[in-house]
Amino acid sequence: MVEIKSDAALAAMREAGRVVADALAAVREAAAVGVGLTELDEVARGVLKAAGATSPFLGYRPSFAPVPFPAVICASVNDAIVHGIPNGYRLRDGDLVSIDCGAILDGWAGDAAVSFTVGTARPEDTALIDANRRALEAGIAAAVVGNRTGDIAHAIGGVIRAGRYGTPEGFGGHGIGRSMHEDPHVSNTGRPGRGYPLRPGLVLAIEPMLTAGGRDDYDTDPDGWTLRTTDGSRASHLEHTVAITEDGPRILTLR
Ligand code: MG
Ligand code: MG
């Protein structure tokens, strides 16, 4: 079901989004060579707790998952695309990390993701993250009244294909509100003019995922969660929660 939010709901979602942004900033600040992924999860837990927020990730178990998600962040390193479970891995020099985080505050959800490198960055990783930033910006710019979800998909996909990058088929963004995942689905590739019409009060999580090798397929780890590229190439995931308003797209997951 697609839910249109009131101005009061958008204001509440802005506060939830701020908690997500704060958590991601704290995780990024803590990330360094030698730091473990579970330590990054602890950092995010601390920010959520201090804000009085809960995690929509922790204990989340969609139909495909063999076990409930055990953390408040997804930590996807190098060839992991999304949904990486924070484990005993310690970050190494040159790693490319994508961190996804959600929060529920006063009954409203926020969802966002960042990508960054640790230590000495490889130029191709910097280029990948930069292309993803442009894809996200293009998607957000298309999130305007009168457009459809397909216009967002087309904008994101245009940047992905222009860079000869890939994106995992079937994965993308989503409506968001009182729960983290609502309709409609927001694909990362597609044809303009198709899909759900964008109206004021519709809130979408827009989240491009780019694979450096250009492939759209993926493997799933034995943990049932972590998606990886099939060619071992690296990936980047970025996300913002964005409200469609009469005044244009409003990013709710900024600090
Ligand atoms: Mg997310
Ligand atoms: Mg999301």
PDB file of C-alpha atoms and ligand atoms in Angstrom:
ATOM      1  CA  MET A   1       0.000   0.000   0.000  1.00  0.00           C
ATOM      2  CA  VAL A   2       1.177   3.504  -0.829  1.00  0.00           C
ATOM      3  CA  GLU A   3       0.737   6.026   1.966  1.00  0.00           C
ATOM      4  CA  ILE A   4       0.716   9.811   1.465  1.00  0.00           C
ATOM      5  CA  LYS A   5       2.127  11.637   4.497  1.00  0.00           C
ATOM      6  CA  SER A   6       0.837  14.795   6.137  1.00  0.00           C
ATOM      7  CA  ASP A   7       3.122  17.766   6.817  1.00  0.00           C
ATOM      8  CA  ALA A   8       3.283  16.695  10.471  1.00  0.00           C
ATOM      9  CA  ALA A   9       4.336  13.204   9.416  1.00  0.00           C
ATOM     10  CA  LEU A  10       7.046  14.633   7.153  1.00  0.00           C
ATOM     11  CA  ALA A  11       8.352  16.687  10.063  1.00  0.00           C
ATOM     12  CA  ALA A  12       8.464  13.576  12.239  1.00  0.00           C
ATOM     13  CA  MET A  13      10.194  11.616   9.490  1.00  0.00           C
ATOM     14  CA  ARG A  14      12.761  14.395   9.237  1.00  0.00           C
ATOM     15  CA  GLU A  15      13.690  13.767  12.878  1.00  0.00           C
ATOM     16  CA  ALA A  16      13.996  10.025  12.283  1.00  0.00           C
ATOM     17  CA  GLY A  17      16.126  10.801   9.250  1.00  0.00           C
ATOM     18  CA  ARG A  18      18.377  13.035  11.298  1.00  0.00           C
ATOM     19  CA  VAL A  19      19.080  10.158  13.689  1.00  0.00           C
ATOM     20  CA  VAL A  20      20.049   7.962  10.733  1.00  0.00           C
ATOM     21  CA  ALA A  21      22.348  10.676   9.405  1.00  0.00           C
ATOM     22  CA  ASP A  22      23.955  11.109  12.818  1.00  0.00           C
ATOM     23  CA  ALA A  23      24.509   7.353  13.135  1.00  0.00           C
ATOM     24  CA  LEU A  24      26.077   7.130   9.673  1.00  0.00           C
ATOM     25  CA  ALA A  25      28.339  10.095  10.402  1.00  0.00           C
ATOM     26  CA  ALA A  26      29.486   8.491  13.645  1.00  0.00           C
ATOM     27  CA  VAL A  27      30.164   5.167  11.926  1.00  0.00           C
ATOM     28  CA  ARG A  28      32.135   6.875   9.188  1.00  0.00           C
ATOM     29  CA  GLU A  29      34.145   8.782  11.788  1.00  0.00           C
ATOM     30  CA  ALA A  30      34.933   5.533  13.621  1.00  0.00           C
ATOM     31  CA  ALA A  31      35.828   3.527  10.523  1.00  0.00           C
ATOM     32  CA  ALA A  32      39.587   3.061  10.112  1.00  0.00           C
ATOM     33  CA  VAL A  33      42.118   0.394   9.288  1.00  0.00           C
ATOM     34  CA  GLY A  34      41.922  -2.309  11.973  1.00  0.00           C
ATOM     35  CA  VAL A  35      38.432  -1.434  13.200  1.00  0.00           C
ATOM     36  CA  GLY A  36      35.977  -4.349  13.251  1.00  0.00           C
ATOM     37  CA  LEU A  37      32.557  -4.283  11.614  1.00  0.00           C
ATOM     38  CA  THR A  38      30.871  -5.235  14.896  1.00  0.00           C
ATOM     39  CA  GLU A  39      32.507  -2.191  16.480  1.00  0.00           C
ATOM     40  CA  LEU A  40      30.897  -0.007  13.807  1.00  0.00           C
ATOM     41  CA  ASP A  41      27.554  -1.622  14.622  1.00  0.00           C
ATOM     42  CA  GLU A  42      28.109  -0.759  18.295  1.00  0.00           C
ATOM     43  CA  VAL A  43      28.745   2.870  17.346  1.00  0.00           C
ATOM     44  CA  ALA A  44      25.437   3.047  15.456  1.00  0.00           C
ATOM     45  CA  ARG A  45      23.599   1.320  18.301  1.00  0.00           C
ATOM     46  CA  GLY A  46      24.897   3.986  20.667  1.00  0.00           C
ATOM     47  CA  VAL A  47      23.622   6.839  18.484  1.00  0.00           C
ATOM     48  CA  LEU A  48      20.179   5.247  18.082  1.00  0.00           C
ATOM     49  CA  LYS A  49      19.894   4.578  21.801  1.00  0.00           C
ATOM     50  CA  ALA A  50      20.967   8.095  22.782  1.00  0.00           C
ATOM     51  CA  ALA A  51      18.299   9.514  20.439  1.00  0.00           C
ATOM     52  CA  GLY A  52      15.586   7.254  21.827  1.00  0.00           C
ATOM     53  CA  ALA A  53      15.271   5.500  18.474  1.00  0.00           C
ATOM     54  CA  THR A  54      14.976   1.831  17.660  1.00  0.00           C
ATOM     55  CA  SER A  55      16.323  -0.099  14.680  1.00  0.00           C
ATOM     56  CA  PRO A  56      14.126  -1.403  11.877  1.00  0.00           C
ATOM     57  CA  PHE A  57      17.059  -3.611  10.801  1.00  0.00           C
ATOM     58  CA  LEU A  58      17.581  -5.508  14.058  1.00  0.00           C
ATOM     59  CA  GLY A  59      15.498  -8.673  14.000  1.00  0.00           C
ATOM     60  CA  TYR A  60      14.151  -7.910  10.506  1.00  0.00           C
ATOM     61  CA  ARG A  61      13.305 -11.107   8.672  1.00  0.00           C
ATOM     62  CA  PRO A  62      11.899 -10.792   5.150  1.00  0.00           C
ATOM     63  CA  SER A  63      10.776 -13.911   3.325  1.00  0.00           C
ATOM     64  CA  PHE A  64      14.164 -14.549   1.698  1.00  0.00           C
ATOM     65  CA  ALA A  65      16.119 -14.458   4.957  1.00  0.00           C
ATOM     66  CA  PRO A  66      16.986 -17.678   6.817  1.00  0.00           C
ATOM     67  CA  VAL A  67      17.712 -15.770  10.041  1.00  0.00           C
ATOM     68  CA  PRO A  68      16.621 -12.412  11.474  1.00  0.00           C
ATOM     69  CA  PHE A  69      19.095  -9.617  10.723  1.00  0.00           C
ATOM     70  CA  PRO A  70      21.371  -9.409  13.787  1.00  0.00           C
ATOM     71  CA  ALA A  71      22.567  -5.787  13.634  1.00  0.00           C
ATOM     72  CA  VAL A  72      21.459  -2.148  13.274  1.00  0.00           C
ATOM     73  CA  ILE A  73      23.685  -1.500  10.244  1.00  0.00           C
ATOM     74  CA  CYS A  74      24.472  -3.388   7.073  1.00  0.00           C
ATOM     75  CA  ALA A  75      28.233  -3.308   6.467  1.00  0.00           C
ATOM     76  CA  SER A  76      29.105  -4.313   2.901  1.00  0.00           C
ATOM     77  CA  VAL A  77      32.841  -4.404   2.167  1.00  0.00           C
ATOM     78  CA  ASN A  78      34.481  -4.488  -1.281  1.00  0.00           C
ATOM     79  CA  ASP A  79      32.652  -7.078  -3.424  1.00  0.00           C
ATOM     80  CA  ALA A  80      29.664  -7.081  -1.057  1.00  0.00           C
ATOM     81  CA  ILE A  81      26.914  -4.975  -2.647  1.00  0.00           C
ATOM     82  CA  VAL A  82      24.294  -4.671   0.120  1.00  0.00           C
ATOM     83  CA  HIS A  83      22.958  -6.436   3.239  1.00  0.00           C
ATOM     84  CA  GLY A  84      26.384  -7.317   4.650  1.00  0.00           C
ATOM     85  CA  ILE A  85      26.144  -8.615   8.226  1.00  0.00           C
ATOM     86  CA  PRO A  86      28.668  -6.930  10.546  1.00  0.00           C
ATOM     87  CA  ASN A  87      31.017  -9.736  11.585  1.00  0.00           C
ATOM     88  CA  GLY A  88      34.527 -10.205  12.934  1.00  0.00           C
ATOM     89  CA  TYR A  89      36.137  -8.716   9.831  1.00  0.00           C
ATOM     90  CA  ARG A  90      38.538  -5.855  10.522  1.00  0.00           C
ATOM     91  CA  LEU A  91      38.891  -3.107   7.947  1.00  0.00           C
ATOM     92  CA  ARG A  92      42.045  -3.133   5.831  1.00  0.00           C
ATOM     93  CA  ASP A  93      43.854  -0.376   3.987  1.00  0.00           C
ATOM     94  CA  GLY A  94      42.049   0.430   0.744  1.00  0.00           C
ATOM     95  CA  ASP A  95      38.739  -1.229   1.625  1.00  0.00           C
ATOM     96  CA  LEU A  96      35.548   0.172   0.081  1.00  0.00           C
ATOM     97  CA  VAL A  97      32.747   0.134   2.641  1.00  0.00           C
ATOM     98  CA  SER A  98      29.017   0.734   2.260  1.00  0.00           C
ATOM     99  CA  ILE A  99      27.070   1.256   5.481  1.00  0.00           C
ATOM    100  CA  ASP A 100      23.260   1.165   5.504  1.00  0.00           C
ATOM    101  CA  CYS A 101      21.347   2.266   8.601  1.00  0.00           C
ATOM    102  CA  GLY A 102      17.748   2.775   9.608  1.00  0.00           C
ATOM    103  CA  ALA A 103      15.983   4.253  12.593  1.00  0.00           C
ATOM    104  CA  ILE A 104      12.461   4.363  13.989  1.00  0.00           C
ATOM    105  CA  LEU A 105      11.700   7.484  16.024  1.00  0.00           C
ATOM    106  CA  ASP A 106       8.238   8.278  17.405  1.00  0.00           C
ATOM    107  CA  GLY A 107       6.809   5.648  15.083  1.00  0.00           C
ATOM    108  CA  TRP A 108       8.409   6.926  11.865  1.00  0.00           C
ATOM    109  CA  ALA A 109      11.252   5.409   9.871  1.00  0.00           C
ATOM    110  CA  GLY A 110      14.367   6.743   8.180  1.00  0.00           C
ATOM    111  CA  ASP A 111      16.724   4.806   5.908  1.00  0.00           C
ATOM    112  CA  ALA A 112      20.032   5.893   4.369  1.00  0.00           C
ATOM    113  CA  ALA A 113      23.413   4.548   3.266  1.00  0.00           C
ATOM    114  CA  VAL A 114      26.916   5.889   2.686  1.00  0.00           C
ATOM    115  CA  SER A 115      29.954   4.552   0.820  1.00  0.00           C
ATOM    116  CA  PHE A 116      33.573   5.434   1.595  1.00  0.00           C
ATOM    117  CA  THR A 117      37.089   4.090   1.426  1.00  0.00           C
ATOM    118  CA  VAL A 118      39.380   3.347   4.349  1.00  0.00           C
ATOM    119  CA  GLY A 119      43.048   4.311   4.279  1.00  0.00           C
ATOM    120  CA  THR A 120      44.579   4.634   0.830  1.00  0.00           C
ATOM    121  CA  ALA A 121      41.811   4.753  -1.769  1.00  0.00           C
ATOM    122  CA  ARG A 122      42.141   3.057  -5.146  1.00  0.00           C
ATOM    123  CA  PRO A 123      41.295   5.581  -7.906  1.00  0.00           C
ATOM    124  CA  GLU A 124      38.739   3.225  -9.426  1.00  0.00           C
ATOM    125  CA  ASP A 125      36.921   3.023  -6.081  1.00  0.00           C
ATOM    126  CA  THR A 126      36.827   6.798  -5.775  1.00  0.00           C
ATOM    127  CA  ALA A 127      35.394   6.941  -9.299  1.00  0.00           C
ATOM    128  CA  LEU A 128      32.796   4.293  -8.462  1.00  0.00           C
ATOM    129  CA  ILE A 129      31.592   6.158  -5.374  1.00  0.00           C
ATOM    130  CA  ASP A 130      31.549   9.426  -7.319  1.00  0.00           C
ATOM    131  CA  ALA A 131      29.449   7.855 -10.074  1.00  0.00           C
ATOM    132  CA  ASN A 132      27.071   6.542  -7.430  1.00  0.00           C
ATOM    133  CA  ARG A 133      26.799  10.007  -5.888  1.00  0.00           C
ATOM    134  CA  ARG A 134      25.840  11.357  -9.309  1.00  0.00           C
ATOM    135  CA  ALA A 135      23.317   8.535  -9.752  1.00  0.00           C
ATOM    136  CA  LEU A 136      21.732   9.323  -6.391  1.00  0.00           C
ATOM    137  CA  GLU A 137      21.641  13.048  -7.176  1.00  0.00           C
ATOM    138  CA  ALA A 138      20.027  12.352 -10.554  1.00  0.00           C
ATOM    139  CA  GLY A 139      17.445  10.098  -8.922  1.00  0.00           C
ATOM    140  CA  ILE A 140      16.601  12.699  -6.294  1.00  0.00           C
ATOM    141  CA  ALA A 141      16.364  15.438  -8.929  1.00  0.00           C
ATOM    142  CA  ALA A 142      13.760  13.327 -10.739  1.00  0.00           C
ATOM    143  CA  ALA A 143      11.705  12.894  -7.552  1.00  0.00           C
ATOM    144  CA  VAL A 144       9.293  15.698  -8.425  1.00  0.00           C
ATOM    145  CA  VAL A 145       5.516  16.033  -8.666  1.00  0.00           C
ATOM    146  CA  GLY A 146       4.309  14.972 -12.104  1.00  0.00           C
ATOM    147  CA  ASN A 147       7.055  12.409 -12.607  1.00  0.00           C
ATOM    148  CA  ARG A 148       6.720   8.687 -11.987  1.00  0.00           C
ATOM    149  CA  THR A 149       8.933   6.147 -10.248  1.00  0.00           C
ATOM    150  CA  GLY A 150      10.157   5.132 -13.703  1.00  0.00           C
ATOM    151  CA  ASP A 151      11.607   8.618 -14.178  1.00  0.00           C
ATOM    152  CA  ILE A 152      13.704   8.163 -11.042  1.00  0.00           C
ATOM    153  CA  ALA A 153      14.782   4.742 -12.276  1.00  0.00           C
ATOM    154  CA  HIS A 154      15.633   6.123 -15.696  1.00  0.00           C
ATOM    155  CA  ALA A 155      17.699   8.957 -14.190  1.00  0.00           C
ATOM    156  CA  ILE A 156      19.669   6.607 -11.937  1.00  0.00           C
ATOM    157  CA  GLY A 157      20.094   3.990 -14.647  1.00  0.00           C
ATOM    158  CA  GLY A 158      21.357   6.582 -17.106  1.00  0.00           C
ATOM    159  CA  VAL A 159      24.291   7.415 -14.845  1.00  0.00           C
ATOM    160  CA  ILE A 160      24.963   3.729 -14.132  1.00  0.00           C
ATOM    161  CA  ARG A 161      25.016   2.756 -17.800  1.00  0.00           C
ATOM    162  CA  ALA A 162      26.998   5.826 -18.883  1.00  0.00           C
ATOM    163  CA  GLY A 163      29.752   4.696 -16.527  1.00  0.00           C
ATOM    164  CA  ARG A 164      29.496   1.095 -17.757  1.00  0.00           C
ATOM    165  CA  TYR A 165      28.615   0.011 -14.245  1.00  0.00           C
ATOM    166  CA  GLY A 166      26.118  -2.659 -13.258  1.00  0.00           C
ATOM    167  CA  THR A 167      23.362  -2.827 -10.646  1.00  0.00           C
ATOM    168  CA  PRO A 168      21.867  -5.929  -9.020  1.00  0.00           C
ATOM    169  CA  GLU A 169      18.684  -6.841 -10.832  1.00  0.00           C
ATOM    170  CA  GLY A 170      15.515  -6.636  -8.754  1.00  0.00           C
ATOM    171  CA  PHE A 171      16.979  -4.526  -5.961  1.00  0.00           C
ATOM    172  CA  GLY A 172      16.212  -0.862  -5.488  1.00  0.00           C
ATOM    173  CA  GLY A 173      14.440   1.717  -3.400  1.00  0.00           C
ATOM    174  CA  HIS A 174      11.020   1.757  -1.794  1.00  0.00           C
ATOM    175  CA  GLY A 175       8.309   3.743  -0.151  1.00  0.00           C
ATOM    176  CA  ILE A 176       8.909   4.395   3.544  1.00  0.00           C
ATOM    177  CA  GLY A 177       6.824   5.670   6.431  1.00  0.00           C
ATOM    178  CA  ARG A 178       5.699   3.972   9.612  1.00  0.00           C
ATOM    179  CA  SER A 179       7.517   0.903   8.371  1.00  0.00           C
ATOM    180  CA  MET A 180      10.835   0.810   6.569  1.00  0.00           C
ATOM    181  CA  HIS A 181       9.558  -0.890   3.431  1.00  0.00           C
ATOM    182  CA  GLU A 182       6.354   0.289   1.798  1.00  0.00           C
ATOM    183  CA  ASP A 183       5.120   0.461  -1.775  1.00  0.00           C
ATOM    184  CA  PRO A 184       6.040   1.518  -4.369  1.00  0.00           C
ATOM    185  CA  HIS A 185       9.255  -0.187  -5.431  1.00  0.00           C
ATOM    186  CA  VAL A 186      11.788   2.207  -6.991  1.00  0.00           C
ATOM    187  CA  SER A 187      13.992   0.428  -9.494  1.00  0.00           C
ATOM    188  CA  ASN A 188      17.526   1.575 -10.285  1.00  0.00           C
ATOM    189  CA  THR A 189      17.017   1.134 -14.021  1.00  0.00           C
ATOM    190  CA  GLY A 190      13.947   1.568 -16.131  1.00  0.00           C
ATOM    191  CA  ARG A 191      11.972   3.460 -18.687  1.00  0.00           C
ATOM    192  CA  PRO A 192      10.738   7.005 -18.144  1.00  0.00           C
ATOM    193  CA  GLY A 193       7.053   7.727 -17.782  1.00  0.00           C
ATOM    194  CA  ARG A 194       6.280   4.347 -16.245  1.00  0.00           C
ATOM    195  CA  GLY A 195       5.476   3.298 -12.712  1.00  0.00           C
ATOM    196  CA  TYR A 196       3.790   4.991  -9.797  1.00  0.00           C
ATOM    197  CA  PRO A 197       2.923   8.714 -10.091  1.00  0.00           C
ATOM    198  CA  LEU A 198       4.800  10.956  -7.660  1.00  0.00           C
ATOM    199  CA  ARG A 199       2.546  13.072  -5.462  1.00  0.00           C
ATOM    200  CA  PRO A 200       3.206  15.527  -2.618  1.00  0.00           C
ATOM    201  CA  GLY A 201       3.586  13.592   0.630  1.00  0.00           C
ATOM    202  CA  LEU A 202       4.955  10.465  -0.978  1.00  0.00           C
ATOM    203  CA  VAL A 203       8.236   9.477   0.716  1.00  0.00           C
ATOM    204  CA  LEU A 204      10.746   7.246  -1.046  1.00  0.00           C
ATOM    205  CA  ALA A 205      14.051   5.672  -0.115  1.00  0.00           C
ATOM    206  CA  ILE A 206      16.177   6.144  -3.232  1.00  0.00           C
ATOM    207  CA  GLU A 207      19.176   3.829  -3.213  1.00  0.00           C
ATOM    208  CA  PRO A 208      21.425   3.229  -6.217  1.00  0.00           C
ATOM    209  CA  MET A 209      23.758   0.224  -6.056  1.00  0.00           C
ATOM    210  CA  LEU A 210      26.673   0.157  -8.494  1.00  0.00           C
ATOM    211  CA  THR A 211      28.935  -2.758  -9.401  1.00  0.00           C
ATOM    212  CA  ALA A 212      32.309  -1.886 -10.884  1.00  0.00           C
ATOM    213  CA  GLY A 213      32.402  -4.918 -13.180  1.00  0.00           C
ATOM    214  CA  GLY A 214      29.226  -3.890 -14.963  1.00  0.00           C
ATOM    215  CA  ARG A 215      27.293  -7.059 -14.194  1.00  0.00           C
ATOM    216  CA  ASP A 216      23.688  -7.075 -12.969  1.00  0.00           C
ATOM    217  CA  ASP A 217      23.754 -10.546 -11.391  1.00  0.00           C
ATOM    218  CA  TYR A 218      24.839 -11.338  -7.849  1.00  0.00           C
ATOM    219  CA  ASP A 219      25.625 -14.145  -5.439  1.00  0.00           C
ATOM    220  CA  THR A 220      24.184 -14.539  -1.960  1.00  0.00           C
ATOM    221  CA  ASP A 221      26.486 -15.601   0.879  1.00  0.00           C
ATOM    222  CA  PRO A 222      25.674 -18.715   2.916  1.00  0.00           C
ATOM    223  CA  ASP A 223      24.455 -16.323   5.638  1.00  0.00           C
ATOM    224  CA  GLY A 224      21.431 -15.736   3.384  1.00  0.00           C
ATOM    225  CA  TRP A 225      21.830 -11.964   3.513  1.00  0.00           C
ATOM    226  CA  THR A 226      25.046 -10.634   1.994  1.00  0.00           C
ATOM    227  CA  LEU A 227      24.829  -9.923  -1.751  1.00  0.00           C
ATOM    228  CA  ARG A 228      28.124 -10.077  -3.655  1.00  0.00           C
ATOM    229  CA  THR A 229      29.223  -9.376  -7.193  1.00  0.00           C
ATOM    230  CA  THR A 230      29.737 -12.550  -9.208  1.00  0.00           C
ATOM    231  CA  ASP A 231      32.993 -11.283 -10.742  1.00  0.00           C
ATOM    232  CA  GLY A 232      34.623 -10.141  -7.508  1.00  0.00           C
ATOM    233  CA  SER A 233      34.491  -6.497  -8.559  1.00  0.00           C
ATOM    234  CA  ARG A 234      33.691  -3.905  -5.931  1.00  0.00           C
ATOM    235  CA  ALA A 235      30.346  -2.246  -5.314  1.00  0.00           C
ATOM    236  CA  SER A 236      28.925   0.924  -3.813  1.00  0.00           C
ATOM    237  CA  HIS A 237      25.550   1.597  -2.190  1.00  0.00           C
ATOM    238  CA  LEU A 238      24.154   5.042  -1.392  1.00  0.00           C
ATOM    239  CA  GLU A 239      20.722   5.961  -0.086  1.00  0.00           C
ATOM    240  CA  HIS A 240      18.609   8.869   1.079  1.00  0.00           C
ATOM    241  CA  THR A 241      15.029   9.045   2.296  1.00  0.00           C
ATOM    242  CA  VAL A 242      13.356  11.721   0.153  1.00  0.00           C
ATOM    243  CA  ALA A 243       9.948  13.388   0.414  1.00  0.00           C
ATOM    244  CA  ILE A 244       8.171  14.574  -2.733  1.00  0.00           C
ATOM    245  CA  THR A 245       6.776  18.054  -2.061  1.00  0.00           C
ATOM    246  CA  GLU A 246       5.270  20.932  -4.032  1.00  0.00           C
ATOM    247  CA  ASP A 247       8.612  22.688  -3.508  1.00  0.00           C
ATOM    248  CA  GLY A 248      10.630  19.799  -4.936  1.00  0.00           C
ATOM    249  CA  PRO A 249      12.448  16.832  -3.401  1.00  0.00           C
ATOM    250  CA  ARG A 250      13.237  17.187   0.310  1.00  0.00           C
ATOM    251  CA  ILE A 251      16.034  14.956   1.643  1.00  0.00           C
ATOM    252  CA  LEU A 252      15.038  13.772   5.117  1.00  0.00           C
ATOM    253  CA  THR A 253      18.268  11.933   5.973  1.00  0.00           C
ATOM    254  CA  LEU A 254      20.650  14.850   6.242  1.00  0.00           C
ATOM    255  CA  ARG A 255      22.216  15.878   9.549  1.00  0.00           C
TER     256      ARG A 255
HETATM  257 MG    MG B   1      18.792   1.241   3.608  1.00  0.00          MG
HETATM  258 MG    MG B   2      16.211   1.212   1.813  1.00  0.00          MG
END
